[in-house]
mmCIF file of C-alpha atoms in Angstrom:
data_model
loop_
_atom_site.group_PDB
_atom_site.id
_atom_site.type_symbol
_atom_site.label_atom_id
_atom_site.label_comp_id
_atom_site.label_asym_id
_atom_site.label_seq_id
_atom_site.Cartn_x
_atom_site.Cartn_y
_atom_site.Cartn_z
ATOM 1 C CA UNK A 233 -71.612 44.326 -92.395
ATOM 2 C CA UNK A 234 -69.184 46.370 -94.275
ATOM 3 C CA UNK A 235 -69.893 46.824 -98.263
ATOM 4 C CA UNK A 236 -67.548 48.581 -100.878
ATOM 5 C CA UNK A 237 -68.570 49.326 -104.153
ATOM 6 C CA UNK A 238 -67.654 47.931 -107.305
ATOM 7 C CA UNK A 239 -68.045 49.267 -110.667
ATOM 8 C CA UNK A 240 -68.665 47.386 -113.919
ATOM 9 C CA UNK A 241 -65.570 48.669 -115.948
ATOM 10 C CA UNK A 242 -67.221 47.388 -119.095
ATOM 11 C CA UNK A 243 -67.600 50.011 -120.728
ATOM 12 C CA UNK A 244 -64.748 52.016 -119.752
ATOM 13 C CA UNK A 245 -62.485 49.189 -121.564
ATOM 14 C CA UNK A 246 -64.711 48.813 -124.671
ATOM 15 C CA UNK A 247 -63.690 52.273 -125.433
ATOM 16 C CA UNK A 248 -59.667 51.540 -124.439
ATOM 17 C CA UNK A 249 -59.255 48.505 -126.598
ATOM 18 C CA UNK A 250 -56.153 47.888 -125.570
ATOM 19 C CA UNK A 251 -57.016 47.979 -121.737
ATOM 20 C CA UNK A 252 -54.319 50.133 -120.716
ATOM 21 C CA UNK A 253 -56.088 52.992 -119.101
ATOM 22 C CA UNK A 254 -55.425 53.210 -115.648
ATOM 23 C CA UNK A 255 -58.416 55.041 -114.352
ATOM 24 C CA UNK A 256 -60.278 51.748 -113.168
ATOM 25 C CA UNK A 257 -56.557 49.935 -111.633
ATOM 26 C CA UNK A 258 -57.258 51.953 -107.931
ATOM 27 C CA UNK A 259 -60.509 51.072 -107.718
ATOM 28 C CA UNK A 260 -60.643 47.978 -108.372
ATOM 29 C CA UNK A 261 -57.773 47.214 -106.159
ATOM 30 C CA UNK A 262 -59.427 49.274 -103.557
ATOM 31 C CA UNK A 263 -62.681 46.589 -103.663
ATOM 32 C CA UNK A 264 -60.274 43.817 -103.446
ATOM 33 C CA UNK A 265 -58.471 45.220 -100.763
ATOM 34 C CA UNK A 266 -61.714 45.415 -98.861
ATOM 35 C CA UNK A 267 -63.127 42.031 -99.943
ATOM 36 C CA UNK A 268 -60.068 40.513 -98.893
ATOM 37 C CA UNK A 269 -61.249 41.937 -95.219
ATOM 38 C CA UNK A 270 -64.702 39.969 -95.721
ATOM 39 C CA UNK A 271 -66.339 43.150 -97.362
ATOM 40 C CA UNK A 272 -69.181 42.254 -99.682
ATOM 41 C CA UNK A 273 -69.230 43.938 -103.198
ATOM 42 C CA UNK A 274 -72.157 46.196 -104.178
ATOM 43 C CA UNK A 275 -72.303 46.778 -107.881
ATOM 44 C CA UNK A 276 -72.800 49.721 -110.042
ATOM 45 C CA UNK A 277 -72.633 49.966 -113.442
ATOM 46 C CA UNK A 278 -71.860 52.716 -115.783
ATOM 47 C CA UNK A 279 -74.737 54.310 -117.898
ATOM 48 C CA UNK A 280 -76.202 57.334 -117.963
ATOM 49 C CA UNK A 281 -80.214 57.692 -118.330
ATOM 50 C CA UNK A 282 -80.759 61.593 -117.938
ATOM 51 C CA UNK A 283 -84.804 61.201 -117.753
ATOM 52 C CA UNK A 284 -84.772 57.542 -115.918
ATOM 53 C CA UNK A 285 -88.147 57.208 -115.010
ATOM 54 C CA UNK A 286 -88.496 57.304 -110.968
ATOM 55 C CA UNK A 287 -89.970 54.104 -110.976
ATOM 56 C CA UNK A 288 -87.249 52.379 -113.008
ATOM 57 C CA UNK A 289 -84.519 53.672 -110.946
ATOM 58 C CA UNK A 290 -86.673 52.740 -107.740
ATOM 59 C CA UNK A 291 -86.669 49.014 -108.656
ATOM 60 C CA UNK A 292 -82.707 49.065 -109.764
ATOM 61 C CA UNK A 293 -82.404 50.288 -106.470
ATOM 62 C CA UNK A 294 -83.804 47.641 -104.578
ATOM 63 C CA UNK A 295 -82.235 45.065 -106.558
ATOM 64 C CA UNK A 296 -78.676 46.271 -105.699
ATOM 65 C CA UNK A 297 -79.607 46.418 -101.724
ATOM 66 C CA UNK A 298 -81.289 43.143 -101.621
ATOM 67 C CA UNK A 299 -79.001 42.123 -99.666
ATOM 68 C CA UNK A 300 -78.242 45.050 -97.167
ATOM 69 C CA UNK A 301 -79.142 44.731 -93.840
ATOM 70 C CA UNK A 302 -80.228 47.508 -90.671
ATOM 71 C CA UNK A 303 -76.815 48.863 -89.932
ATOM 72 C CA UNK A 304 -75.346 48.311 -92.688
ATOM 73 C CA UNK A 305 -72.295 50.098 -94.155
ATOM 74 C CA UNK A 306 -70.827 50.967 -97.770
ATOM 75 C CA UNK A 307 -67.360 52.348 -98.719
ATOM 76 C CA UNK A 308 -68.850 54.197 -101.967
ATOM 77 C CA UNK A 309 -65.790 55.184 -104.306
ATOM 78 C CA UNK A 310 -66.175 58.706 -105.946
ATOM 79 C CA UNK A 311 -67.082 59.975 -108.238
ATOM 80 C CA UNK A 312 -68.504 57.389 -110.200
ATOM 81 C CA UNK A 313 -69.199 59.073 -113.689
ATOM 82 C CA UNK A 314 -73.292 57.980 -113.552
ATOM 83 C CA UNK A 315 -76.769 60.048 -113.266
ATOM 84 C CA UNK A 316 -75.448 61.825 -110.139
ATOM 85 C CA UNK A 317 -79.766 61.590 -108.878
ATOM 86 C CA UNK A 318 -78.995 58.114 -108.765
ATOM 87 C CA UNK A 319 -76.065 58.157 -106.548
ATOM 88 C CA UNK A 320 -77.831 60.369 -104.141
ATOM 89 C CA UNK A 321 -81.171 58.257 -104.173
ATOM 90 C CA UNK A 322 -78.918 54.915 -103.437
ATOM 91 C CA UNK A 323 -77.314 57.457 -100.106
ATOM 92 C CA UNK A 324 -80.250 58.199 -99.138
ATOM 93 C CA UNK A 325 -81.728 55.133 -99.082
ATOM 94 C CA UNK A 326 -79.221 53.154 -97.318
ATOM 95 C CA UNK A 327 -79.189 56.114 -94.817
ATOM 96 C CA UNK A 328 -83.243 56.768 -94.240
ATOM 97 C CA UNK A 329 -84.440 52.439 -95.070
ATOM 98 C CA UNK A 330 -82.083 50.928 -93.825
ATOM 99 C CA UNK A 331 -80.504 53.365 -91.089
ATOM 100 C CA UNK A 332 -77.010 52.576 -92.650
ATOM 101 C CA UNK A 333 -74.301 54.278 -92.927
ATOM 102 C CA UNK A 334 -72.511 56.045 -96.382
ATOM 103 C CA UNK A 335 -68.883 56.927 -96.481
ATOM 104 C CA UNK A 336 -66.904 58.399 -99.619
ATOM 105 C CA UNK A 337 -63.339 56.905 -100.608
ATOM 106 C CA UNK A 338 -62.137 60.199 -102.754
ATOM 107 C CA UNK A 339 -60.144 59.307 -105.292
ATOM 108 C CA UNK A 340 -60.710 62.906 -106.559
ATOM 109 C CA UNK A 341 -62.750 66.050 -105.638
ATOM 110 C CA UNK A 342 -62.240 67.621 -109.331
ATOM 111 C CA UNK A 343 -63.234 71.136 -108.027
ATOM 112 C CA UNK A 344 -59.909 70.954 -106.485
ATOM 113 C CA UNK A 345 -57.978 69.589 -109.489
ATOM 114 C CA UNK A 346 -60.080 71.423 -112.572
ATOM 115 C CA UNK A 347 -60.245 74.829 -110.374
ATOM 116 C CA UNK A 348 -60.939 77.366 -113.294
ATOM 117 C CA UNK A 349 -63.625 74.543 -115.051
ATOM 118 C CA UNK A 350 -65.535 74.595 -112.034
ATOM 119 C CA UNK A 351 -65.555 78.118 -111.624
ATOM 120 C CA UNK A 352 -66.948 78.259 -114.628
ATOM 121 C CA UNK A 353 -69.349 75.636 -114.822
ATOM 122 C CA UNK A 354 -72.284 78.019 -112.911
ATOM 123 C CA UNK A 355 -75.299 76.481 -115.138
ATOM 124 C CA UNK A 356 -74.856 73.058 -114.781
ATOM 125 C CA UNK A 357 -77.701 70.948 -113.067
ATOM 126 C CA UNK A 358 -75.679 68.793 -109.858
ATOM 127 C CA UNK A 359 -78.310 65.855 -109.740
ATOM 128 C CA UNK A 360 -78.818 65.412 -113.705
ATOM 129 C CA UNK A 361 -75.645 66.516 -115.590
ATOM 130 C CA UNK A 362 -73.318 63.420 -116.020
ATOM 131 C CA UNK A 363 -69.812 65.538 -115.645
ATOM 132 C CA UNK A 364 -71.310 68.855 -113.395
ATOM 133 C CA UNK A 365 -68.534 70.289 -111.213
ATOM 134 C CA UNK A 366 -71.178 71.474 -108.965
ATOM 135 C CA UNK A 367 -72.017 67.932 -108.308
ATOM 136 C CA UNK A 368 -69.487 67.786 -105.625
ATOM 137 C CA UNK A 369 -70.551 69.812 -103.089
ATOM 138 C CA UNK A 370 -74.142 69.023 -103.171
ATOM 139 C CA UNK A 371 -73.233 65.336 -103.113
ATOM 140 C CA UNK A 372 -70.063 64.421 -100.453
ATOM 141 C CA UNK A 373 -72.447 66.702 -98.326
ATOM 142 C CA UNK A 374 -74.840 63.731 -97.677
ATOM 143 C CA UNK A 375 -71.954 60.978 -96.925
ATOM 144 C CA UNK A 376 -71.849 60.485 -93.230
ATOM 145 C CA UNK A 377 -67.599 60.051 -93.061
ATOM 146 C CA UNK A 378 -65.160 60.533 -95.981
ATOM 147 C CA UNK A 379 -61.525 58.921 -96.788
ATOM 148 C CA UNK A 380 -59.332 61.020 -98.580
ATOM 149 C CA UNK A 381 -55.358 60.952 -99.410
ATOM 150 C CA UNK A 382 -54.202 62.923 -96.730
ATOM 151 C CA UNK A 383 -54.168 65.115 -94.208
ATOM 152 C CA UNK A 384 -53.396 68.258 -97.066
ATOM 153 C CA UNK A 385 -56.226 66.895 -99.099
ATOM 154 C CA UNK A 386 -58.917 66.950 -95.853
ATOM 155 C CA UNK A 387 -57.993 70.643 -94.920
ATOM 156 C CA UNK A 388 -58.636 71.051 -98.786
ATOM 157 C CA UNK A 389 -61.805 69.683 -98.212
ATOM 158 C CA UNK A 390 -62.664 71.344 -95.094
ATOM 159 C CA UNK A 391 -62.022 74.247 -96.768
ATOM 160 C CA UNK A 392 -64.414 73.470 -99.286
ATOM 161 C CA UNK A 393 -67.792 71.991 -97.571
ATOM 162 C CA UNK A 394 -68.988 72.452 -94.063
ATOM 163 C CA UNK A 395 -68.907 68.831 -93.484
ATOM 164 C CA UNK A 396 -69.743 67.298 -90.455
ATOM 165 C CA UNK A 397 -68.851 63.809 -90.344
ATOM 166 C CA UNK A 398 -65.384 62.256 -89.515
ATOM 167 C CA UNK A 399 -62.600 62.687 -92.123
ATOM 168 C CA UNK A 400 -59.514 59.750 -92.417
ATOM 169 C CA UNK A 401 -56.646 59.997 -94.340
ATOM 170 C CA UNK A 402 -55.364 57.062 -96.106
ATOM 171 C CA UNK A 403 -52.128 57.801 -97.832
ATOM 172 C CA UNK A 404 -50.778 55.909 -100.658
ATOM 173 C CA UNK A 405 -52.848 53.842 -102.648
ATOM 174 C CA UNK A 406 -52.465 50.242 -102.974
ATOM 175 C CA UNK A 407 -51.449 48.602 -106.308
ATOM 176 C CA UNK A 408 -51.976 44.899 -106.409
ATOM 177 C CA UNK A 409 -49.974 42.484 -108.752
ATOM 178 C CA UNK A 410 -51.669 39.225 -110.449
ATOM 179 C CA UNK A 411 -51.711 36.919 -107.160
ATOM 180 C CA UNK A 412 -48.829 35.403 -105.693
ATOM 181 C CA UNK A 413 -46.493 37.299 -108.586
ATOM 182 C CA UNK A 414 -43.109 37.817 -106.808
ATOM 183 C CA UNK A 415 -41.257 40.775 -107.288
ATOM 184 C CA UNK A 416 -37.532 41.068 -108.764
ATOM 185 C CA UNK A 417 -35.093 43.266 -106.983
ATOM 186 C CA UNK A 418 -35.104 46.450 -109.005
ATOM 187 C CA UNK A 419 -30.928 47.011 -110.814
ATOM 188 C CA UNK A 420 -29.116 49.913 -110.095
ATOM 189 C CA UNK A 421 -29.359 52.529 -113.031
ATOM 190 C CA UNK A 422 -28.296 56.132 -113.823
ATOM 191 C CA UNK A 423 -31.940 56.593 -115.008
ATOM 192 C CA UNK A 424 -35.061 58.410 -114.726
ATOM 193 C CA UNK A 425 -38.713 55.852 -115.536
ATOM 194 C CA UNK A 426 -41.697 57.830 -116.494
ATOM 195 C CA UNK A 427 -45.248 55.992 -116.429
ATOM 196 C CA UNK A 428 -48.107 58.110 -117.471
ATOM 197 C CA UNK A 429 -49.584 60.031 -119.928
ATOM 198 C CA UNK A 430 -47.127 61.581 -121.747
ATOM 199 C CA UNK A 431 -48.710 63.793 -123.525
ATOM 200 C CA UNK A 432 -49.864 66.008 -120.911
ATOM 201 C CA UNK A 433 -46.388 66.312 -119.427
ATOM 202 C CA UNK A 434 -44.670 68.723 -121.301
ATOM 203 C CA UNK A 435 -41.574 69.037 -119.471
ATOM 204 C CA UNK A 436 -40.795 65.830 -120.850
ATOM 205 C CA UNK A 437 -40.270 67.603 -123.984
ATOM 206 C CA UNK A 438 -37.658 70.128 -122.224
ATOM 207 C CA UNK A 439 -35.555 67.236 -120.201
ATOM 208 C CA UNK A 440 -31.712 67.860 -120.801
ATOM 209 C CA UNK A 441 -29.514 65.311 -123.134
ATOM 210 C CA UNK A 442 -27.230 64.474 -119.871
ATOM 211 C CA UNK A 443 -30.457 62.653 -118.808
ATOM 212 C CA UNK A 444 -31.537 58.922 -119.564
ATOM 213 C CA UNK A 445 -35.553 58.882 -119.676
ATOM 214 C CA UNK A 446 -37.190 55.438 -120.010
ATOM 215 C CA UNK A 447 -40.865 56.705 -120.816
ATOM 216 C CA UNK A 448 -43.820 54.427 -120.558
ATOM 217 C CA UNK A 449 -47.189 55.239 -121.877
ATOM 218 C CA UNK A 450 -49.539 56.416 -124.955
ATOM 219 C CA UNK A 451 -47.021 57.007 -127.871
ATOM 220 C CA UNK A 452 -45.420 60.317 -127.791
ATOM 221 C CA UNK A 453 -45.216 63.048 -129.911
ATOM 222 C CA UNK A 454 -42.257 62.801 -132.655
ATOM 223 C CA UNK A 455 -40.243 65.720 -130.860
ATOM 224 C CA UNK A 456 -39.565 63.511 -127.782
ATOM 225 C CA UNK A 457 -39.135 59.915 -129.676
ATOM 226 C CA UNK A 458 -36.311 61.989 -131.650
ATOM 227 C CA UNK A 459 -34.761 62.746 -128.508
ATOM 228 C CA UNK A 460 -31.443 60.408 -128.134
ATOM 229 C CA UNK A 461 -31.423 60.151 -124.630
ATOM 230 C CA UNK A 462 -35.043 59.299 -124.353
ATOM 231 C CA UNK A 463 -36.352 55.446 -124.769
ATOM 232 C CA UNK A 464 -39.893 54.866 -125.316
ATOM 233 C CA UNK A 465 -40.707 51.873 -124.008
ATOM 234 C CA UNK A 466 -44.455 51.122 -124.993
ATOM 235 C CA UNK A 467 -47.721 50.801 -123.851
ATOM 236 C CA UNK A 468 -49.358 48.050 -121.004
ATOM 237 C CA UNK A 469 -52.203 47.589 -119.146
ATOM 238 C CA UNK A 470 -52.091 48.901 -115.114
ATOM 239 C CA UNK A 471 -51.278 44.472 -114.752
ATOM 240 C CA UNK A 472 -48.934 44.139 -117.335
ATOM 241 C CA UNK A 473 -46.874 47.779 -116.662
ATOM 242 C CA UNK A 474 -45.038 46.224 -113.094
ATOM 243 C CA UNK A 475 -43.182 43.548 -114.867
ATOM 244 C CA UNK A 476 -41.795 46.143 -117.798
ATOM 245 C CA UNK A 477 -40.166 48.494 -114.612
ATOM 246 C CA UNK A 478 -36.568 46.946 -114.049
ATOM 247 C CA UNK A 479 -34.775 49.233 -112.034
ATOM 248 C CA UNK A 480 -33.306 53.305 -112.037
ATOM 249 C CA UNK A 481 -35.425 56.224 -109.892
ATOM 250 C CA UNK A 482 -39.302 56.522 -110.335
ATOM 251 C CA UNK A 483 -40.238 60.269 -111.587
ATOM 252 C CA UNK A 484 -43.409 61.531 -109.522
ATOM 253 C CA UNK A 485 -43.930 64.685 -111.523
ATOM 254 C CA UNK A 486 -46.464 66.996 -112.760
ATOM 255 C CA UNK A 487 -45.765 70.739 -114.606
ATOM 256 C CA UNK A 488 -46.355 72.645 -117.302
ATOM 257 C CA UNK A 489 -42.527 72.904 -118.208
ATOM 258 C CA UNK A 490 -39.457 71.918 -117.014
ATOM 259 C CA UNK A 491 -37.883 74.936 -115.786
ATOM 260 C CA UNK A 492 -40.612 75.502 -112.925
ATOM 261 C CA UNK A 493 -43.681 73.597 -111.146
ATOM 262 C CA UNK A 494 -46.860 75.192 -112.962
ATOM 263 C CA UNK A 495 -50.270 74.473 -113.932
ATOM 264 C CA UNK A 496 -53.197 73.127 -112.034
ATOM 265 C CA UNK A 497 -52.242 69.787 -112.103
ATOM 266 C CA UNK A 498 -49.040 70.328 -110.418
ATOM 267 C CA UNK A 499 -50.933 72.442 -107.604
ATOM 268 C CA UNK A 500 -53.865 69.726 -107.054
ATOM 269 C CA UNK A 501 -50.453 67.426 -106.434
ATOM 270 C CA UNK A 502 -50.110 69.359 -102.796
ATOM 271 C CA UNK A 503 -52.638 68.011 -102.291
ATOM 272 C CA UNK A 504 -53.000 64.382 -103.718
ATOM 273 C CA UNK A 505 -51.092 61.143 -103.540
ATOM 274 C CA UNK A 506 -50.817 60.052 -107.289
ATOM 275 C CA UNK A 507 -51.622 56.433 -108.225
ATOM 276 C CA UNK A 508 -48.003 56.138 -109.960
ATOM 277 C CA UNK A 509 -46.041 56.684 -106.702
ATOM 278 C CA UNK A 510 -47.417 53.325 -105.476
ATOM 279 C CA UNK A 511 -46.902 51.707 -108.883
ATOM 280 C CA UNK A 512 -42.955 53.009 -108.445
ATOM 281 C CA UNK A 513 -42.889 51.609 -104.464
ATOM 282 C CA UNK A 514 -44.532 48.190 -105.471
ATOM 283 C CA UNK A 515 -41.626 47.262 -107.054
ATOM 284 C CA UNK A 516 -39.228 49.168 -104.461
ATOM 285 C CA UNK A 517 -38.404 51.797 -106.997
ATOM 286 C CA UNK A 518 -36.929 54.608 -105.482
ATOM 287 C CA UNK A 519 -38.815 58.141 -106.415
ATOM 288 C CA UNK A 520 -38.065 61.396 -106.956
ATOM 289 C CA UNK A 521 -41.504 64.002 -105.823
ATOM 290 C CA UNK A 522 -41.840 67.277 -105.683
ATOM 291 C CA UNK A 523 -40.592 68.807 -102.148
ATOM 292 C CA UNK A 524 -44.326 70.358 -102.245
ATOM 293 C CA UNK A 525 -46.307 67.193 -103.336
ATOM 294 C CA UNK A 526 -48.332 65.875 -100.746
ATOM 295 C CA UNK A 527 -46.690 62.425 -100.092
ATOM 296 C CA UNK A 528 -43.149 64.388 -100.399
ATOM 297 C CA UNK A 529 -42.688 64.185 -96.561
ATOM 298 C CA UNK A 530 -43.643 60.516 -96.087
ATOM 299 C CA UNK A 531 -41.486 60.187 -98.804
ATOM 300 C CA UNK A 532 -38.110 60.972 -97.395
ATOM 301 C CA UNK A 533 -39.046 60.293 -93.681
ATOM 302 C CA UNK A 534 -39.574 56.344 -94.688
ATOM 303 C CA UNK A 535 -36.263 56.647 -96.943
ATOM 304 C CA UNK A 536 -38.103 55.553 -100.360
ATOM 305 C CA UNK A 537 -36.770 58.194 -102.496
ATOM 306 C CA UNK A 538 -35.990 62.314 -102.711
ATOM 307 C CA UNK A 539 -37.837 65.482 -102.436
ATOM 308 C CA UNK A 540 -36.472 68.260 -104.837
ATOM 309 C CA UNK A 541 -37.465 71.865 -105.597
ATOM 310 C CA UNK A 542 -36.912 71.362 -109.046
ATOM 311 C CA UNK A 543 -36.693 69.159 -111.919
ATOM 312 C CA UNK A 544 -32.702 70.376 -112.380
ATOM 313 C CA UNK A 545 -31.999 69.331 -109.019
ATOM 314 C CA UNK A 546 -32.580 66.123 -109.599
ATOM 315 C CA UNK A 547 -29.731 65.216 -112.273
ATOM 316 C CA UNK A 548 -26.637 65.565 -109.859
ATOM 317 C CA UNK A 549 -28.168 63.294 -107.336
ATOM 318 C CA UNK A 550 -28.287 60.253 -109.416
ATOM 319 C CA UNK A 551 -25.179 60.801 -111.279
ATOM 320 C CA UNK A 552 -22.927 61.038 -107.475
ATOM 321 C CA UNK A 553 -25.370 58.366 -106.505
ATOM 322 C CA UNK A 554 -24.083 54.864 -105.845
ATOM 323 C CA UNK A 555 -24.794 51.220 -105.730
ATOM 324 C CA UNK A 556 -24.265 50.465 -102.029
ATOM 325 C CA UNK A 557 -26.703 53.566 -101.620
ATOM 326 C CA UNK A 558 -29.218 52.707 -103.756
ATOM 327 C CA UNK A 559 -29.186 48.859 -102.063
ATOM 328 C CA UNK A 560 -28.905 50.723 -98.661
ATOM 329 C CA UNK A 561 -32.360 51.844 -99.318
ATOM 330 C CA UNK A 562 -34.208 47.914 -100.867
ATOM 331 C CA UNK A 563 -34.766 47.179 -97.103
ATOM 332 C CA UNK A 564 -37.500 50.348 -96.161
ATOM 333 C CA UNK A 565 -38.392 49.757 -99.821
ATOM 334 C CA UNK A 566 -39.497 46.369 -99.368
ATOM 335 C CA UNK A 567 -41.038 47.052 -96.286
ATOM 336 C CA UNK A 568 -43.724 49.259 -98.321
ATOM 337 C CA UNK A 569 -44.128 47.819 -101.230
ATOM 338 C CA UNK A 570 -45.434 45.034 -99.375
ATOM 339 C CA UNK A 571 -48.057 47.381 -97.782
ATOM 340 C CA UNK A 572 -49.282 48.925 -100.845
ATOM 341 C CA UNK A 573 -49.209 45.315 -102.508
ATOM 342 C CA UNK A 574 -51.454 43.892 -99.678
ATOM 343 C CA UNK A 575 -53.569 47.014 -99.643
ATOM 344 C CA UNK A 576 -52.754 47.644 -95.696
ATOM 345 C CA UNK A 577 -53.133 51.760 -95.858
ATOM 346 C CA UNK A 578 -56.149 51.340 -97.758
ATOM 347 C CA UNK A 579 -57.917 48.329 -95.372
ATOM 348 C CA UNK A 580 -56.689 50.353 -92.209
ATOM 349 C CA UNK A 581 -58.108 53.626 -93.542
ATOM 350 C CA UNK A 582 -61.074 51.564 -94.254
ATOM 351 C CA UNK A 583 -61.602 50.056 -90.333
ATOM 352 C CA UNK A 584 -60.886 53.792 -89.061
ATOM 353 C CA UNK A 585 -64.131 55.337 -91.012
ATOM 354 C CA UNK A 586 -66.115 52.220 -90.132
ATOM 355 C CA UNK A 587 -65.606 52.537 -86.585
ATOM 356 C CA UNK A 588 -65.253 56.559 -86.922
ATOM 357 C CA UNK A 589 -69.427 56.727 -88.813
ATOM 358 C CA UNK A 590 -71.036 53.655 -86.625
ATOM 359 C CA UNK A 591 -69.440 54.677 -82.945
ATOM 360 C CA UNK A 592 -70.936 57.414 -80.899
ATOM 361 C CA UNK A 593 -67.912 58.490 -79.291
ATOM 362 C CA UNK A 594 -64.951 57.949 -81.271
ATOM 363 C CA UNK A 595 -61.013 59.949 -81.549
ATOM 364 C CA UNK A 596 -61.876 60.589 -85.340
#
């Protein structure tokens, strides 16, 4: 049996009254992807007990593989901000009690992301610190297969442990809408749509007036809600953000100005497919990426969008751009936003590490 985890989010959204982080949309559309296969849920919630007694932890333990079985399998989604310990005790057991098998969907390997934190984080302990960098190693070491983004992020990884076990790429990730919610055809629009945190994105700041910016997210700083050619269009929750997206080009971007592709975030995107790409494709937005970015290739090869050098190029395509192009494109559009929306890359990345961890001979 096949068993994917699923976090308690509780807390998480206690802390975001409004609900409208996004940090808990991919996972839990990853376990619904999965239970939609006939996976069963295992549960985990978030709290943090530095000096849980062994005992205590032993009988949580149990509880939450009551119902595992000899053989068994779980798609554990990391990292999962608990007592690291725990998550290696729960590996472990599956692995040694029950002769199961682990595997890791990465959503993020944050030595990869956060390079100079972790290279400074040399005291930390791995099994007891909530938020250690040097967690990472110590812990994807013990998972028996891994799924990560793509093929960019497993030489990353490669490059990073001496792992063992079979690595599958999944590609985008999915992005599911409230059931049976159709979507509209997206209008054609001389404009850019932003979705993320804006705050961190400082070329937004820099974005010339010829440009029309519809920016959705945590309220901005005054200096870009004075800008004229930028409209701030609120705040939503990962559910509610879809129906607020009516048309124009989806902006897949991450830098620490406008004029050039810098800072760490904008290198970990070589390697990563980010979650707002598939929140652009679900509703068969067409994106403009970062020739670099990992997805950048998949991008233009399916015909969902462009892949530019730099943030200037990007103007003078729109603006010579036309309607019967931008319509030309709906069909290959539609054809993947239906995959993300169903969750197909991440259910067939899913089969590929079950098979790839329980078979002896295997092509993974």
């Amino acid at each position: 049996m096949l068993w994917v985890s699923r976090g308690n989010y509780t807390t998480v959204k206690a802390y975001d009254q409004s609900n409208r982080t996004a940090m808990y949309k991919a996972r839990e559309d990853y376990t619904a992807d999965l239970m939609a296969t006939g996976a069963q849920p295992l549960d985990l919630f978030f709290y943090y007990w530095r000096d849980e007694p062994d005992a205590n932890l032993s009988s949580r333990l149990d509880g939450m593989l009551a119902g595992f079985k000899p053989g068994d399998t779980l798609i554990l989604q990391v990292p999962f901000f608990i007592r690291p310990l725990n998550l290696k005790r729960l590996i472990t057991q599956i692995q040694d009690v029950y002769q199961g098998k682990v595997i890791g969907l990465v959503h993020d390997y944050y030595p990869l992301w956060a390079v100079e934190a972790a290279k400074e984080d040399t005291d930390s302990d791995p099994w007891l610190d909530q938020y250690s960098y040097r967690t990472y190693p110590v812990l994807f070491s013990l998972f028996d297969g891994l799924i990560v983004h793509g093929e960019a992020y497993k030489e990353a990884i490669k490059k990073e442990l001496d792992f063992k076990g079979p690595i599958i790429t999944q590609g985008p990730f999915s992005y599911r809408f409230i059931e049976d919610e159709e979507t509209s055809a997206p209008k054609f629009q001389k404009k850019l749509v932003f979705a993320g945190n804006i705050n961190s994105s400082n070329y937004l700041n820099q974005v010339p007036d010829t440009w029309r910016l519809d920016v959705f997210g945590g309220k901005p700083k005054e200096e870009l809600l004075k800008k004229e050619n930028v409209d701030y269009k609120g705040s939503y929750t990962p559910t509610e953000l879809p129906n607020h997206l009516d048309g124009g080009f989806g902006l897949v971007w991450a830098s620490d100005n406008f004029d050039q592709v810098t800072g760490e975030t904008a290198q970990y995107n070589r390697l990563c497919y980010e979650h707002k790409l598939s929140l652009y494709l679900s509703k068969r937005i067409p994106v403009f990426i970062w020739k670099h970015a990992a997805p950048a290739k998949w991008v233009t090869e399916n015909h969902l969008g462009f892949a530019v050098e730099n943030l200037s190029d990007i103007w003078s395509i729109i603006e010579n751009f036309t309607e019967e192009q931008y319509q030309a494109m709906q069909p290959d559009l539609t054809r993947v936003s239906h995959l993300i929306r169903n969750g197909v890359f991440a259910k067939h990345a899913a089969m590929n590490a079950l098979l790839a961890v329980n078979e002896t001979y295997t092509e993974f």
